């Protein structure tokens, strides 16, 4: 149970800063690795260049043949026009025509050269199939479209055609080719539209011509058919004469036209003269009929026929004029867009963007470094401070025990408690003792308290801590019993420099020895503490022994005899022994080796301990071999 008060935000900030400082090297290493990798990647990236041509879309409707001012649509129509032109410039047709015009099918960069897969296949002797002809053009067109960007500049009429290539010259050339191709296709499309309109008109003109001939025949035929009646009704005999002239001329013309095939310029001239004479005679005949004094019914009939002929004539003339107009327009079509700025080969590569990538890598590496440091601090790595320890497992308190070097003449580091009582090392154990006394105060009955000394894995300083704590208690005048219950690998006897005849293990195994502790019960030569030592490694499962009645009896009598019973145990994660003793404990010390015990091990050990201890029993963590210099009182009252 964590009983510490809630932390203030600035304390958390300080804790974060101290974590970052502590993990500084790891952060720097991560940053170095990320930046190094980025640099390496940048070295292998081929620089690419982007060249841009600018085009202006002129949304006015131009007609060079018209003297009137060009029509400016304006507003949204204007906008739509520019957008349409951009879409056309982006079209597959333009890309394909550009790829064809620039010969990209054979280009090493844009052409269908062998890819990575093909090269791999070639290594195994499998010939790669490289597309040819139209298929190659398709590949080039696809690559060109991927390398092309066409974008409007804001809300202007200008749009930019940018092409990216490994070569700056090639990039500029392709951007210009694409711009020109787009304009050429635009003109061709316009010409095509005019030509289509002209073809349509040609058809209409043909039918108008037929209609005109028929209506002409209508008037002349009417006069021919009704000549006698007309002449008598009008009282104009000249009509008959004109009609006869006309018939004679027609006969002459028929004769001439038969001879024309045999050649002769004179004959042709004669034919033309006859045609002219026929036309003027016909005109004169019509004129004479219409100017004659005919009855109104006859005149109306005539007039109607005449009107029809005139309408047909007008239609025909109109269509002919429009056709000539379109013929002229085909030749004078101009594009609605024009290049206002040709692309030039760029001096600087557009990709990779070294500065941007490096600054992003810097930010990312810093984030990654801090992330790794925090993950290591809170999830994976070893424990580097009491505060960190308290965040990883909910212990009641954490106490740091500084790292000390063993002198040659020492058998055990715990000797320092007696030899140098004012050292940091000794102070840290006094600190641990006070903490234990505060969290698990002596019972009013005066019976001794049992303190379990445990750890997650081997070599975390249990035995050193147990002996040092026993001596610290003894210095205070308390009666202490220290039991080496690490039956698998007892070590306290080595610390004390003795080798008993039989150890604690033998005592537990031999029921006859009940109550007796001779041989393995020693008095610590450096303090008043009594120690129950072991002798050698166990060759039998030891957990049953710790559950035995002997053990319970021993603990019971020890509680009556002394103030504090310290029990050194086997590692929690390795064997179950400590979990059998835990239910008897009034307090537990969990030894954690500085920067070494993994957080996973620590969590597992804590969970095992917690589930076997009585709920109210506190766990105090001892961060052993601390080299950070933050042992106890150094961190102003934090562990107090
Ligand atoms: N504060 C310390 N400073 C330097 N070395 C230490 C400290 N505490 C313990 N050690 C050393 O760490 C090693 C392991 O200590 P110790 O035997 O006390 O651990 P243990 O948990 O009892 O090990 P085991 O699980 O093997 O019984 C010993 O060599 C000991 O001298
Ligand atoms: Mg030990």
XYZ file of C-alpha atoms and ligand atoms in Angstrom:
672
model
C 0.000 0.000 0.000
C 1.429 3.325 -0.964
C 0.863 5.804 1.810
C 2.757 8.772 0.419
C 0.868 12.062 -0.025
C -0.277 13.237 -3.465
C 2.496 14.887 -5.434
C 2.451 18.445 -6.628
C 2.732 19.011 -10.410
C 6.095 20.746 -10.104
C 7.435 17.705 -8.254
C 6.301 15.542 -11.150
C 8.005 17.908 -13.553
C 11.168 17.701 -11.482
C 10.870 13.920 -11.483
C 10.509 13.952 -15.267
C 13.548 16.169 -15.654
C 15.552 13.918 -13.373
C 14.461 10.846 -15.372
C 15.552 12.576 -18.575
C 18.862 13.520 -17.015
C 19.403 10.015 -15.754
C 18.545 8.505 -19.115
C 20.430 11.239 -20.978
C 22.855 8.830 -22.538
C 20.112 6.559 -23.769
C 18.250 9.506 -25.271
C 21.437 10.714 -26.961
C 22.153 7.214 -28.279
C 18.636 6.838 -29.676
C 18.834 10.265 -31.281
C 22.226 9.431 -32.739
C 20.926 6.159 -34.156
C 17.835 7.737 -35.714
C 19.800 10.672 -37.161
C 22.540 8.352 -38.412
C 19.989 6.147 -40.154
C 18.330 9.193 -41.682
C 21.659 10.482 -42.980
C 22.459 7.076 -44.412
C 19.087 6.973 -46.110
C 19.589 10.469 -47.508
C 22.947 9.405 -48.948
C 21.269 6.628 -50.889
C 18.360 8.689 -52.161
C 18.736 9.984 -55.717
C 18.122 13.727 -55.896
C 15.204 14.745 -58.092
C 14.557 18.057 -59.798
C 11.267 19.750 -60.513
C 10.883 22.220 -63.380
C 7.762 24.330 -63.766
C 6.169 26.022 -66.772
C 3.406 28.568 -66.242
C 0.364 28.745 -68.516
C -2.307 31.398 -68.717
C -5.856 30.474 -69.567
C -7.579 33.246 -71.526
C -11.283 32.708 -70.880
C -12.455 35.171 -73.559
C -14.220 33.662 -76.600
C -11.941 34.598 -79.454
C -12.993 34.869 -83.089
C -10.274 36.348 -85.223
C -12.640 36.763 -88.162
C -15.069 38.829 -86.182
C -14.459 42.523 -85.815
C -16.495 42.560 -82.602
C -14.756 42.653 -79.210
C -14.043 39.288 -77.548
C -16.670 38.094 -75.077
C -15.498 37.925 -71.486
C -17.698 35.418 -69.593
C -16.517 36.442 -66.081
C -17.539 35.068 -62.666
C -18.068 31.397 -62.073
C -18.064 30.602 -65.772
C -14.596 32.055 -65.874
C -13.544 29.908 -62.964
C -15.047 26.791 -64.425
C -13.231 27.491 -67.653
C -9.839 27.624 -65.935
C -10.600 24.468 -63.951
C -11.695 22.680 -67.129
C -8.488 23.621 -68.881
C -6.472 22.274 -65.947
C -8.380 18.994 -66.057
C -7.723 18.752 -69.791
C -4.019 19.392 -69.205
C -4.066 16.565 -66.640
C -5.782 14.165 -69.023
C -4.402 10.841 -70.149
C -4.535 12.032 -73.760
C -2.154 14.923 -73.067
C 0.205 12.683 -71.070
C 0.200 10.095 -73.813
C 0.841 12.644 -76.563
C 3.639 14.176 -74.487
C 5.216 10.779 -73.848
C 5.086 10.131 -77.588
C 6.448 13.570 -78.517
C 9.323 13.327 -76.001
C 10.155 9.745 -76.984
C 9.699 8.569 -73.400
C 9.066 4.935 -74.363
C 12.811 4.600 -74.869
C 13.815 6.859 -71.984
C 15.816 5.089 -69.255
C 13.970 6.969 -66.494
C 10.432 6.959 -67.827
C 10.570 4.006 -70.199
C 9.689 0.463 -69.151
C 13.202 -0.458 -68.042
C 13.679 -3.604 -65.961
C 12.421 -3.119 -62.385
C 13.906 -4.524 -59.178
C 11.925 -7.754 -59.597
C 13.106 -8.148 -63.189
C 16.719 -7.626 -62.137
C 16.307 -10.290 -59.476
C 14.845 -12.672 -62.027
C 17.726 -11.881 -64.389
C 20.122 -12.964 -61.619
C 18.523 -16.410 -61.739
C 18.798 -16.450 -65.512
C 15.109 -15.742 -66.132
C 14.735 -13.240 -68.929
C 12.538 -10.306 -67.978
C 9.856 -9.284 -70.431
C 10.184 -5.580 -71.201
C 7.074 -4.069 -72.821
C 7.447 -2.774 -76.360
C 5.609 -0.398 -78.690
C 2.266 0.858 -77.438
C 2.647 -1.013 -74.151
C 5.959 0.780 -73.570
C 4.282 4.082 -74.338
C 1.610 3.247 -71.779
C 4.242 2.631 -69.122
C 5.988 5.907 -70.002
C 2.685 7.758 -69.904
C 1.931 6.347 -66.427
C 5.353 7.293 -65.099
C 5.093 10.741 -66.638
C 1.723 11.331 -64.970
C 3.184 10.258 -61.630
C 6.030 12.722 -62.109
C 3.731 15.547 -63.197
C 1.819 18.031 -61.099
C -0.606 20.484 -62.628
C -2.009 23.051 -60.249
C -3.760 26.357 -60.416
C -1.983 29.282 -58.800
C -4.478 30.528 -56.291
C -7.588 31.906 -57.950
C -5.724 33.337 -60.926
C -5.969 32.287 -64.567
C -2.454 30.912 -64.312
C -1.683 27.256 -63.767
C 1.652 25.544 -63.314
C 2.845 22.399 -65.054
C 5.644 20.808 -63.012
C 7.577 17.712 -63.978
C 10.042 15.956 -61.690
C 12.983 14.048 -63.072
C 16.429 12.872 -62.071
C 17.894 15.352 -64.553
C 17.104 19.074 -64.250
C 17.317 19.536 -68.050
C 14.995 16.632 -68.685
C 12.529 17.995 -66.143
C 12.437 21.395 -67.884
C 12.176 19.822 -71.325
C 9.288 17.589 -70.298
C 7.401 20.411 -68.562
C 7.665 22.523 -71.724
C 6.764 19.613 -74.009
C 3.711 18.829 -71.931
C 2.613 22.480 -71.963
C 3.036 22.717 -75.744
C 1.367 19.381 -76.384
C -1.606 20.467 -74.323
C -1.892 23.684 -76.367
C -1.478 21.844 -79.693
C -4.184 19.392 -78.702
C -6.391 22.289 -77.714
C -6.016 23.898 -81.159
C -6.481 20.542 -82.900
C -9.671 19.996 -80.931
C -10.993 23.398 -81.972
C -10.099 22.828 -85.622
C -11.752 19.441 -85.415
C -14.935 21.026 -84.088
C -14.998 23.626 -86.881
C -14.390 20.936 -89.485
C -17.248 18.900 -88.143
C -19.517 21.937 -88.368
C -18.353 22.500 -91.949
C -19.144 18.893 -92.896
C -22.604 19.326 -91.480
C -23.108 22.507 -93.465
C -21.935 20.846 -96.659
C -24.788 18.349 -96.383
C -27.299 21.109 -95.827
C -25.890 23.086 -98.730
C -26.424 20.133 -101.063
C -30.105 19.883 -100.182
C -30.480 23.671 -100.463
C -28.985 23.489 -103.931
C -31.492 20.787 -104.961
C -34.314 22.832 -103.496
C -33.128 25.910 -105.413
C -32.972 24.041 -108.730
C -36.427 22.583 -108.127
C -37.916 25.993 -107.306
C -36.256 27.553 -110.375
C -37.725 24.792 -112.489
C -41.045 25.429 -110.789
C -41.349 28.994 -112.170
C -39.931 28.126 -115.592
C -42.007 24.947 -115.871
C -45.130 26.867 -114.936
C -44.480 29.425 -117.668
C -43.659 26.664 -120.170
C -46.785 24.681 -119.357
C -49.112 27.661 -119.330
C -47.468 29.827 -122.010
C -50.407 29.824 -124.460
C -52.891 30.696 -121.721
C -50.562 33.305 -120.231
C -49.944 34.916 -123.602
C -53.663 35.141 -124.351
C -54.616 36.243 -120.808
C -51.892 38.893 -120.765
C -52.456 39.762 -124.429
C -48.722 39.775 -124.889
C -47.562 37.806 -127.979
C -43.923 38.644 -127.147
C -44.054 35.897 -124.564
C -44.395 33.277 -127.277
C -41.395 34.783 -129.123
C -39.248 34.736 -125.956
C -40.246 31.153 -125.261
C -39.301 30.161 -128.762
C -35.947 31.957 -128.356
C -35.409 30.006 -125.192
C -36.201 26.694 -126.848
C -33.893 27.505 -129.724
C -31.059 28.455 -127.336
C -31.585 25.249 -125.366
C -31.349 23.253 -128.552
C -28.140 25.089 -129.470
C -26.757 24.405 -126.008
C -27.531 20.680 -126.265
C -25.722 20.561 -129.591
C -22.736 22.451 -128.193
C -22.453 20.397 -125.080
C -22.279 17.245 -127.179
C -19.324 18.702 -129.098
C -17.511 20.130 -126.017
C -16.104 16.699 -125.200
C -14.012 16.890 -128.412
C -12.218 19.971 -127.088
C -11.710 23.432 -128.372
C -11.565 26.631 -126.383
C -13.756 28.454 -128.846
C -16.471 25.843 -128.359
C -16.348 26.295 -124.596
C -16.593 30.035 -124.893
C -19.544 29.539 -127.242
C -21.202 27.273 -124.653
C -20.677 29.875 -121.930
C -22.118 32.562 -124.149
C -25.153 30.342 -124.864
C -25.619 29.677 -121.103
C -25.562 33.413 -120.468
C -28.060 33.968 -123.286
C -30.326 31.221 -121.874
C -30.184 32.808 -118.417
C -30.962 36.296 -119.698
C -33.753 35.034 -121.980
C -35.251 33.058 -119.091
C -35.006 36.163 -116.911
C -36.589 38.280 -119.612
C -39.401 35.721 -120.095
C -40.082 35.670 -116.333
C -39.932 39.424 -116.193
C -42.303 39.702 -119.113
C -44.760 37.235 -117.588
C -44.768 38.931 -114.210
C -45.054 42.433 -115.650
C -47.915 41.391 -117.877
C -51.394 42.289 -117.018
C -52.513 38.853 -115.811
C -55.612 37.931 -113.780
C -54.950 38.102 -109.998
C -55.337 34.312 -109.460
C -52.677 33.619 -112.034
C -50.442 36.334 -110.596
C -50.781 34.905 -107.082
C -49.745 31.465 -108.348
C -46.806 32.956 -110.122
C -45.825 35.123 -107.193
C -45.875 32.172 -104.843
C -43.598 30.213 -107.090
C -41.330 33.202 -107.444
C -41.174 33.697 -103.627
C -40.264 30.070 -103.081
C -37.494 30.407 -105.599
C -36.216 33.524 -103.865
C -36.306 31.902 -100.407
C -34.427 28.891 -101.731
C -31.985 31.270 -103.316
C -31.456 33.194 -100.043
C -31.010 30.016 -98.012
C -28.525 28.708 -100.435
C -26.539 31.976 -100.381
C -26.559 32.068 -96.578
C -25.312 28.502 -96.251
C -22.630 29.141 -98.815
C -21.417 32.234 -96.954
C -21.330 30.325 -93.632
C -19.396 27.512 -95.262
C -16.768 29.890 -96.624
C -16.617 31.405 -93.134
C -15.921 28.025 -91.523
C -13.342 27.260 -94.213
C -11.521 30.388 -93.156
C -11.900 29.622 -89.433
C -10.188 26.252 -89.799
C -7.059 28.149 -90.716
C -7.177 30.756 -87.967
C -7.961 28.760 -84.770
C -5.898 29.925 -81.777
C -5.469 28.276 -78.378
C -7.245 29.595 -75.306
C -4.141 28.981 -73.177
C -0.613 30.130 -73.732
C 2.718 29.557 -72.076
C 3.643 32.645 -70.104
C 6.810 31.262 -68.555
C 8.790 28.379 -69.999
C 10.301 25.869 -67.571
C 14.022 26.254 -66.918
C 16.338 23.554 -65.522
C 16.286 24.035 -61.714
C 19.538 24.505 -59.774
C 18.347 22.912 -56.548
C 16.941 19.423 -56.123
C 13.294 19.328 -55.087
C 13.644 16.016 -53.308
C 14.854 14.789 -50.955
C 14.271 17.953 -48.951
C 17.332 17.618 -46.799
C 16.585 20.390 -44.329
C 12.991 19.349 -43.784
C 13.826 15.658 -43.455
C 16.700 16.341 -41.069
C 14.684 18.662 -38.878
C 11.832 16.153 -38.817
C 14.301 13.379 -38.009
C 15.675 15.536 -35.200
C 12.245 16.039 -33.685
C 11.326 12.400 -34.209
C 14.607 11.156 -32.744
C 14.108 13.334 -29.679
C 10.599 11.935 -29.262
C 11.862 8.396 -29.824
C 14.716 8.937 -27.361
C 12.405 10.246 -24.660
C 9.921 7.471 -25.453
C 12.556 4.752 -25.181
C 13.872 6.332 -21.979
C 10.402 6.410 -20.433
C 9.609 2.870 -21.532
C 12.861 1.717 -20.047
C 12.255 3.752 -16.919
C 8.736 2.515 -16.314
C 8.412 -0.820 -18.066
C 11.558 -2.663 -19.014
C 14.789 -1.381 -17.570
C 16.279 -1.586 -14.143
C 15.326 0.653 -11.248
C 17.379 3.796 -10.913
C 15.709 5.605 -8.055
C 13.472 5.147 -5.073
C 10.816 7.263 -6.728
C 10.875 5.134 -9.854
C 10.628 2.030 -7.713
C 7.535 3.380 -6.019
C 5.904 4.039 -9.397
C 6.660 0.548 -10.672
C 5.353 -1.391 -7.642
C 3.141 -0.045 -4.874
C 5.523 -0.466 -1.959
C 5.009 1.526 1.243
C 8.450 3.088 1.075
C 11.706 2.762 -0.806
C 15.089 3.193 0.862
C 18.344 3.436 -1.031
C 21.387 1.531 0.169
C 24.543 2.962 -1.408
C 27.061 0.881 -3.244
C 30.155 0.191 -1.160
C 33.331 -1.635 -2.030
C 34.324 -4.608 0.082
C 37.723 -4.226 1.685
C 40.177 -7.110 1.466
C 40.073 -7.734 5.191
C 36.263 -7.836 5.272
C 34.250 -11.060 5.023
C 31.004 -9.241 4.609
C 29.869 -5.751 3.660
C 27.538 -5.764 6.680
C 30.663 -5.416 8.838
C 30.581 -1.748 7.787
C 27.642 -1.211 10.171
C 29.944 -1.784 13.101
C 33.201 -0.586 11.584
C 31.904 2.687 10.126
C 28.698 3.604 11.905
C 28.686 7.121 10.415
C 29.002 6.026 6.779
C 26.198 6.482 4.255
C 25.908 2.737 4.157
C 25.222 2.502 7.935
C 22.952 5.496 7.788
C 20.848 3.895 5.091
C 20.222 0.863 7.312
C 19.258 3.076 10.243
C 16.880 4.669 7.803
C 15.495 1.284 6.839
C 15.138 0.315 10.490
C 13.266 3.537 11.351
C 10.981 3.069 8.384
C 10.177 -0.500 9.428
C 9.551 0.575 13.016
C 7.241 3.311 11.863
C 5.264 1.196 9.420
C 5.149 -1.934 11.650
C 5.516 -0.669 15.214
C 6.389 -3.107 18.061
C 3.398 -5.005 19.432
C 1.984 -3.919 22.752
C 2.159 -7.497 23.983
C 5.930 -7.168 23.669
C 6.172 -10.186 21.368
C 8.832 -9.962 18.716
C 8.064 -8.909 15.143
C 8.981 -10.988 12.115
C 10.603 -9.133 9.204
C 10.961 -11.039 5.945
C 13.934 -10.132 3.747
C 13.063 -11.076 0.169
C 14.053 -10.343 -3.420
C 12.941 -11.177 -6.941
C 16.077 -12.942 -8.146
C 19.394 -14.077 -6.657
C 22.214 -11.743 -5.653
C 20.144 -8.670 -4.869
C 21.665 -8.142 -1.425
C 19.215 -10.023 0.851
C 21.840 -11.580 3.095
C 23.873 -8.373 3.319
C 20.732 -6.394 4.099
C 19.515 -8.954 6.672
C 22.811 -8.999 8.598
C 23.299 -5.225 8.377
C 19.744 -4.624 9.581
C 20.210 -7.130 12.446
C 23.321 -5.290 13.555
C 21.559 -1.924 13.271
C 18.758 -3.213 15.516
C 21.326 -4.659 17.916
C 23.110 -1.295 18.066
C 19.839 0.179 19.284
C 19.777 -2.352 22.082
C 17.038 -4.489 20.658
C 17.280 -8.235 20.931
C 17.506 -9.647 17.411
C 17.372 -13.091 15.899
C 18.494 -13.493 12.297
C 17.420 -16.724 10.578
C 19.054 -17.879 7.360
C 15.941 -19.424 5.834
C 17.484 -19.460 2.364
C 17.672 -23.234 2.729
C 18.623 -23.693 -0.911
C 21.711 -21.542 -0.710
C 22.496 -20.370 2.829
C 25.231 -17.762 3.056
C 25.069 -16.013 6.443
C 27.544 -18.460 7.981
C 30.061 -17.456 5.298
C 29.429 -13.832 6.183
C 30.191 -14.613 9.765
C 33.194 -16.697 8.787
C 31.982 -19.938 10.444
C 31.105 -23.451 9.327
C 28.657 -25.063 11.805
C 28.354 -28.852 12.305
C 24.806 -28.781 11.154
C 22.607 -25.981 9.912
C 19.065 -24.750 10.138
C 18.014 -27.132 7.357
C 19.153 -30.147 9.319
C 17.312 -28.845 12.350
C 14.064 -28.627 10.393
C 14.518 -32.064 8.916
C 15.233 -33.789 12.187
C 12.104 -33.951 14.292
C 14.109 -35.207 17.264
C 15.964 -31.932 17.395
C 12.752 -30.062 18.167
C 13.359 -27.104 20.437
C 17.117 -27.433 20.288
C 19.172 -24.975 18.318
C 22.632 -26.049 19.235
C 25.286 -26.035 16.572
C 23.614 -23.632 14.164
C 22.698 -20.914 16.608
C 25.528 -18.390 16.832
C 26.016 -15.049 18.381
C 27.181 -12.465 15.871
C 30.808 -11.676 16.735
C 30.298 -7.988 15.859
C 26.975 -7.387 17.624
C 24.563 -8.827 20.143
C 22.400 -10.356 17.407
C 21.753 -14.077 17.457
C 22.002 -15.854 14.114
C 20.527 -19.189 12.997
C 22.831 -20.149 10.147
C 22.663 -22.686 7.397
C 25.439 -24.947 6.282
C 25.252 -26.120 2.714
C 22.911 -26.322 -0.242
C 19.695 -28.332 0.174
C 19.383 -31.590 -1.712
C 15.650 -31.941 -0.983
C 12.644 -29.726 -1.655
C 12.695 -27.169 1.095
C 9.185 -25.736 0.923
C 7.684 -28.556 3.034
C 10.236 -27.881 5.720
C 9.179 -24.248 5.919
C 5.558 -25.309 6.303
C 6.511 -27.730 9.050
C 5.505 -27.506 12.685
C 9.134 -27.229 13.694
C 9.493 -24.007 11.822
C 6.334 -22.571 13.339
C 7.399 -23.621 16.828
C 10.774 -22.042 16.279
C 9.230 -18.775 15.157
C 6.858 -18.842 18.094
C 9.580 -19.300 20.633
C 11.699 -16.664 18.901
C 8.806 -14.173 19.108
C 8.733 -14.739 22.836
C 12.469 -14.423 23.185
C 13.468 -11.448 21.028
C 12.189 -8.078 19.785
C 12.910 -8.566 16.110
C 13.227 -11.735 14.017
C 14.794 -11.154 10.610
C 14.400 -13.965 8.061
C 16.714 -14.126 5.035
C 14.921 -16.056 2.248
C 15.352 -17.554 -1.204
C 14.554 -15.421 -4.305
C 10.788 -15.126 -4.840
C 10.813 -15.650 -8.592
C 13.007 -18.717 -8.436
C 11.411 -20.787 -5.665
C 8.285 -20.737 -3.536
C 10.045 -20.893 -0.143
C 9.626 -17.225 0.744
C 5.901 -17.442 0.025
C 5.528 -20.077 2.770
C 7.214 -17.837 5.316
C 5.421 -14.641 4.247
C 2.150 -15.340 6.146
C 4.121 -15.200 9.423
C 5.737 -11.831 8.642
C 4.790 -8.477 10.197
C 6.837 -6.524 7.691
C 8.772 -7.344 4.518
C 11.877 -5.859 2.959
C 12.031 -6.336 -0.809
C 15.635 -5.999 -1.980
C 15.985 -4.567 -5.498
C 19.366 -4.330 -7.138
C 19.996 -0.848 -8.542
C 19.786 -0.700 -12.373
C 19.802 -4.467 -12.597
C 16.553 -6.081 -11.475
C 14.161 -5.942 -14.410
C 10.778 -4.322 -13.858
C 9.027 -7.492 -14.984
C 10.878 -9.504 -12.331
C 10.163 -6.857 -9.753
C 6.433 -6.795 -10.539
C 6.210 -10.585 -10.383
C 8.068 -10.728 -7.064
C 5.946 -7.979 -5.587
C 2.744 -9.694 -6.694
C 3.860 -13.008 -5.165
C 4.848 -11.357 -1.930
C 1.715 -9.262 -1.721
C -0.597 -12.200 -2.221
C 1.003 -14.227 0.573
C 1.564 -11.439 3.120
C -1.311 -10.433 5.350
C -3.009 -7.403 3.772
C -1.963 -4.943 6.461
C 1.693 -5.959 6.354
C 3.867 -3.213 4.800
C 6.516 -3.854 2.172
C 9.574 -1.616 2.290
C 11.821 -1.739 -0.763
C 15.596 -1.529 -0.357
C 17.306 -0.290 -3.487
C 20.691 -1.911 -2.992
C 24.041 -1.002 -4.572
C 22.731 2.440 -5.461
C 25.400 4.374 -7.319
C 23.273 7.441 -8.044
C 24.357 9.179 -4.828
C 20.712 9.584 -3.815
C 20.895 7.392 -0.720
C 18.210 8.364 1.693
C 18.683 11.850 3.051
C 20.367 13.111 -0.130
C 16.942 13.534 -1.683
C 15.842 16.077 0.859
C 13.451 14.223 3.043
C 11.878 12.250 0.233
C 12.443 8.888 1.889
C 11.969 10.202 5.364
N 25.374 -2.097 -0.861
C 26.160 -2.915 -1.527
N 27.238 -2.412 -2.173
C 28.078 -3.216 -2.844
N 27.897 -4.522 -2.962
C 26.847 -5.091 -2.348
C 25.930 -4.320 -1.584
N 24.979 -5.145 -1.085
C 25.313 -6.405 -1.506
N 26.427 -6.379 -2.258
C 27.105 -7.486 -2.880
O 26.193 -8.163 -3.733
C 26.415 -9.527 -3.771
C 25.145 -10.239 -3.388
O 24.799 -9.878 -2.084
P 24.042 -10.885 -1.167
O 24.747 -12.186 -1.042
O 23.758 -10.157 0.084
O 22.737 -11.063 -1.991
P 21.618 -12.200 -1.801
O 20.387 -11.629 -2.323
O 21.615 -12.726 -0.451
O 22.140 -13.285 -2.836
P 21.627 -14.785 -2.915
O 20.264 -14.726 -3.567
O 22.622 -15.435 -3.778
O 21.547 -15.299 -1.525
C 27.489 -9.764 -2.725
O 28.714 -9.902 -3.380
C 27.508 -8.520 -1.898
O 28.804 -8.244 -1.386
Mg 21.739 -14.679 0.381
